[in-house]
Coordinates of C-alpha atoms in Angstrom, one line a residue:
M163 CA 174.9 1.5 220.1
Y164 CA 172.5 2.8 217.3
W165 CA 173.1 5.8 215.1
S166 CA 170.9 7.6 212.9
Q167 CA 173.1 7.9 209.8
L168 CA 173.0 10.9 207.7
V169 CA 175.3 11.4 204.8
V170 CA 176.4 14.4 202.4
T171 CA 178.8 13.6 200.1
R172 CA 180.6 15.1 197.0
F173 CA 179.6 14.4 193.4
R174 CA 183.2 14.1 192.3
E175 CA 186.9 14.0 193.8
K176 CA 187.8 17.1 195.7
S177 CA 191.0 15.9 197.4
A178 CA 193.4 18.8 198.3
A179 CA 190.4 21.3 198.2
S180 CA 191.4 22.5 201.7
H181 CA 188.9 24.9 203.3
S182 CA 187.4 26.2 200.2
I183 CA 183.7 27.0 200.1
T184 CA 181.1 27.7 197.3
W185 CA 180.1 31.3 197.6
R186 CA 179.1 32.9 194.1
H187 CA 176.6 30.1 192.8
P188 CA 174.0 27.4 194.4
L189 CA 174.9 24.0 195.3
S190 CA 173.3 21.0 193.4
V191 CA 172.0 18.3 195.7
S192 CA 170.7 15.1 194.7
R193 CA 169.2 12.1 196.8
V194 CA 171.7 8.8 196.4
E195 CA 171.1 5.4 197.8
I196 CA 173.3 4.4 200.6
E197 CA 172.1 1.4 202.6
G198 CA 171.1 2.3 206.3
A199 CA 171.4 6.1 205.7
T200 CA 169.8 9.0 204.4
A201 CA 172.3 10.2 201.8
Y202 CA 172.6 13.1 199.4
A203 CA 175.6 14.0 196.9
V204 CA 176.5 17.6 196.5
S205 CA 178.4 19.6 193.7
G206 CA 180.4 21.6 196.6
T207 CA 183.7 21.1 198.4
P208 CA 183.9 19.0 201.7
A209 CA 183.6 22.1 203.7
D210 CA 180.3 22.8 201.8
C211 CA 179.1 19.3 202.7
A212 CA 179.7 19.4 206.2
S213 CA 178.1 23.0 206.5
L214 CA 175.1 22.0 204.5
G215 CA 174.7 19.0 206.6
I216 CA 174.8 20.7 209.9
S217 CA 172.7 23.8 208.9
K218 CA 169.2 22.5 209.3
A219 CA 168.4 23.2 205.5
L220 CA 168.8 19.4 204.6
F221 CA 168.3 17.5 207.5
P222 CA 165.6 18.5 210.4
A223 CA 168.2 18.4 213.2
V224 CA 171.9 19.0 213.9
P225 CA 173.9 15.9 214.2
D226 CA 175.4 14.8 217.4
L227 CA 178.8 14.1 215.7
V228 CA 180.3 14.7 212.3
I229 CA 182.7 12.0 210.5
S230 CA 184.6 13.3 207.4
G231 CA 186.2 10.3 205.4
I232 CA 187.6 8.0 205.1
N233 CA 189.9 9.6 202.7
M234 CA 192.1 7.5 200.3
G235 CA 195.6 8.6 201.5
S236 CA 196.8 9.9 204.9
N237 CA 196.4 13.5 206.2
C238 CA 199.5 14.1 208.5
G239 CA 202.0 17.0 209.1
Y240 CA 201.6 20.0 206.9
F241 CA 199.5 18.3 204.5
I242 CA 196.5 18.7 207.0
V243 CA 196.2 22.4 205.7
Y244 CA 195.6 21.1 202.2
S245 CA 193.2 18.4 203.2
G246 CA 189.5 18.6 202.1
T247 CA 189.0 15.8 204.5
V248 CA 190.2 17.6 207.6
A249 CA 188.3 20.8 206.4
G250 CA 185.0 18.9 206.4
A251 CA 185.5 18.1 210.2
R252 CA 187.0 21.7 210.6
E253 CA 183.9 23.4 209.3
A254 CA 181.6 21.4 211.9
F255 CA 184.1 22.4 214.6
F256 CA 183.7 26.3 213.6
Y257 CA 180.0 25.8 214.5
G258 CA 180.3 24.1 217.6
V259 CA 179.5 20.4 216.4
P260 CA 181.9 17.7 217.5
S261 CA 183.8 16.3 214.6
I262 CA 186.5 13.8 213.5
S263 CA 188.3 13.5 210.1
V264 CA 189.5 9.9 209.0
S265 CA 192.2 9.1 206.5
Y266 CA 193.7 5.8 205.4
D267 CA 197.3 5.4 204.5
W268 CA 196.3 4.0 200.9
V269 CA 199.6 2.4 199.1
R270 CA 199.1 1.1 195.6
G271 CA 199.7 -2.4 195.3
K272 CA 199.3 -3.1 199.0
S273 CA 196.0 -1.6 199.7
S274 CA 192.5 -2.9 198.6
I275 CA 188.9 -1.5 199.0
H276 CA 188.2 -4.0 201.7
D277 CA 190.7 -2.3 203.9
F278 CA 188.2 0.8 204.0
K279 CA 185.8 -1.4 205.8
L280 CA 188.6 -2.7 208.1
G281 CA 189.4 1.1 208.8
A282 CA 185.8 1.8 209.5
T283 CA 185.4 -1.1 212.0
A284 CA 188.7 0.0 213.7
C285 CA 187.3 3.4 214.1
L286 CA 184.3 2.2 216.2
P287 CA 185.8 2.0 219.5
I288 CA 186.8 5.8 219.0
I289 CA 183.4 6.9 217.8
N290 CA 181.5 5.0 220.5
A291 CA 183.7 6.4 223.1
I292 CA 183.1 9.8 221.8
M293 CA 179.2 9.4 221.9
T294 CA 179.4 8.2 225.7
E295 CA 181.3 11.4 226.2
L296 CA 179.0 13.5 224.4
K297 CA 176.1 11.7 226.5
N298 CA 177.7 12.7 229.5
K299 CA 178.5 16.2 228.7
T300 CA 182.3 15.6 229.2
Y301 CA 183.7 15.8 225.7
P302 CA 186.0 18.8 225.1
Q303 CA 184.9 21.5 222.8
R304 CA 188.1 23.2 222.0
C305 CA 189.3 20.8 219.4
F306 CA 188.4 18.1 216.9
L307 CA 190.2 14.9 216.1
N308 CA 192.1 13.9 213.0
V309 CA 192.4 10.2 212.6
D310 CA 195.0 8.2 210.4
L311 CA 194.8 4.6 209.8
P312 CA 197.9 2.6 208.8
T313 CA 198.5 1.0 205.6
A314 CA 198.4 -2.6 207.3
I315 CA 195.0 -1.8 209.1
S316 CA 194.2 -5.4 209.8
S317 CA 197.3 -5.7 211.9
H318 CA 197.7 -2.1 213.5
K319 CA 199.6 -1.8 216.6
G320 CA 196.9 0.1 218.4
Y321 CA 195.8 3.7 219.1
R322 CA 198.0 6.6 219.9
V323 CA 197.3 10.2 220.7
T324 CA 199.8 12.1 218.5
K325 CA 200.6 15.8 217.8
Q326 CA 200.8 17.5 214.3
G327 CA 204.5 17.1 212.9
K328 CA 206.1 18.8 209.9
S329 CA 206.1 16.1 207.3
I330 CA 205.5 17.5 203.9
I331 CA 205.2 16.3 200.1
R332 CA 207.3 18.6 197.9
M333 CA 205.2 19.3 194.6
G334 CA 206.2 21.1 191.7
W335 CA 204.7 21.9 188.1
K336 CA 205.4 20.4 184.7
Q337 CA 204.5 22.0 181.5
V338 CA 202.2 19.7 179.3
I339 CA 200.6 20.1 176.0
S340 CA 197.3 18.4 176.8
G341 CA 194.9 18.1 179.8
T342 CA 195.3 14.3 179.9
Q343 CA 199.2 14.1 179.7
G344 CA 201.0 12.8 182.6
G345 CA 198.1 10.7 183.9
K346 CA 195.8 11.5 187.1
M347 CA 197.1 12.9 190.4
L348 CA 195.5 10.8 193.1
S349 CA 194.5 12.0 196.6
T350 CA 197.4 10.0 197.8
M351 CA 199.6 12.7 196.2
T352 CA 200.8 9.8 193.7
M353 CA 200.3 9.7 190.0
E354 CA 198.0 7.1 188.3
I355 CA 199.5 6.7 185.0
D356 CA 197.3 3.4 183.9
T357 CA 194.3 5.4 183.4
P358 CA 193.4 8.7 181.6
A359 CA 193.5 11.9 183.5
T360 CA 190.6 13.8 184.1
T361 CA 190.5 17.4 184.8
E362 CA 187.8 20.2 185.3
M363 CA 188.8 21.6 182.2
D364 CA 187.7 19.8 179.0
A365 CA 190.1 16.5 178.8
D366 CA 190.7 17.5 175.1
S367 CA 192.3 20.8 176.1
L368 CA 195.5 21.3 174.1
A369 CA 198.3 23.9 174.7
S370 CA 198.3 26.8 172.2
E371 CA 200.2 29.8 171.8
E372 CA 197.6 31.9 173.9
Q373 CA 197.3 29.1 176.6
L374 CA 200.1 27.2 178.3
L375 CA 199.3 24.2 180.4
F376 CA 200.8 23.0 183.9
K377 CA 200.3 19.9 186.0
R378 CA 201.4 19.2 189.5
E379 CA 204.1 16.7 190.1
V380 CA 205.4 15.3 193.0
L381 CA 209.2 16.1 193.5
S382 CA 210.0 14.3 196.8
S383 CA 208.6 13.3 200.1
Q384 CA 210.5 15.3 202.7
F385 CA 209.8 14.4 206.4
E386 CA 211.6 16.6 208.6
A387 CA 213.6 14.7 211.4
E388 CA 211.3 14.3 214.3
D389 CA 212.7 14.3 217.7
S390 CA 209.5 13.0 219.2
Q391 CA 207.7 9.8 218.6
D392 CA 204.4 11.2 219.2
T393 CA 204.0 12.9 215.9
D394 CA 201.3 12.0 213.5
F395 CA 203.4 10.7 210.7
Q396 CA 206.0 9.0 212.6
S397 CA 203.6 7.0 214.7
L398 CA 201.4 6.2 211.6
Q399 CA 204.6 4.7 209.7
E400 CA 205.0 2.5 213.0
G401 CA 201.8 1.0 212.3
Y402 CA 199.7 2.9 214.8
I403 CA 196.1 4.3 214.4
T404 CA 197.0 8.1 215.2
I405 CA 194.5 10.4 217.0
T406 CA 195.5 14.0 216.5
P407 CA 193.5 16.7 218.4
I408 CA 193.8 20.0 216.5
G409 CA 192.2 23.4 216.3
A410 CA 191.4 26.1 213.9
L411 CA 193.7 28.9 215.1
S412 CA 197.0 29.4 213.3
N413 CA 199.3 31.0 216.1
A414 CA 203.1 30.9 215.4
E415 CA 205.1 29.3 218.0
M416 CA 206.1 31.3 220.9
D417 CA 209.7 32.4 219.9
C418 CA 208.1 33.8 216.8
Q419 CA 205.9 35.6 219.1
A420 CA 208.6 37.0 221.2
Y421 CA 210.6 38.1 218.2
F422 CA 208.1 40.1 216.6
K423 CA 206.9 41.8 219.9
D424 CA 210.5 43.0 220.3
W425 CA 211.1 43.8 216.6
L426 CA 208.0 45.7 215.8
P427 CA 208.6 49.1 217.9
R428 CA 212.2 49.2 216.2
A429 CA 210.7 48.6 212.7
V430 CA 208.0 51.4 213.3
E431 CA 210.5 53.9 214.9
C432 CA 213.1 53.2 211.9
T433 CA 210.2 53.7 209.2
S434 CA 209.1 57.0 211.2
S435 CA 212.6 58.3 211.3
S436 CA 213.4 57.5 207.8
A437 CA 210.1 59.4 206.7
L438 CA 211.3 62.3 208.1

């Protein structure tokens, strides 16, 4: 199957940008060389890249499918909310364009750049199947897919449809005296201490009496006990390529809805009575 490849990528690292967008100033766009594709680098966020790519302002037509990734680091559980990679797919979904986000569970010392090529190859059956469904007009329009690739991608156990779990990486803050102290936080939520840190502020920035500097640090990886094997993080750790259908709404669980339906009349009545 042949696809016309249109690429919109970021100028620099934008991990954990979530669904932030550029609003107050124009984006800078430059043509870049990627073999077999028409490609541009954009100064904005992942959501900006997806939005511009499907807008017809940069390319003459809307793509059939948006693929956001492959990200260096998995995006499971609650971390989906922080993910710029997932936001790129979500932005396309907002505008009715089928989309998937793809992330690789990079582990320092085990993973290599070659694994991204293996990961892309492993995604081809999914992409081909989606394209066929789109051609037949049978692909669902009420969700997009978040795909996570296991560390041992060359020996993965297969593909599994999963649901978003509750795994989360606990983060804290540490006061530092310079912008380069403590190393660079990678997209995998680990700290790279062998290379100088780069920040959006001047790398020579120093703390002063007027300015305090704080950097994020990983406190612990806390993964809530899952009572089902079909959650994204659990299945990824078992070696599966996880396929998680997700939407854009943030409705609370049904027990919360029921609680507050009962609670609101009492709360309003109590407030009204006390005001008298």
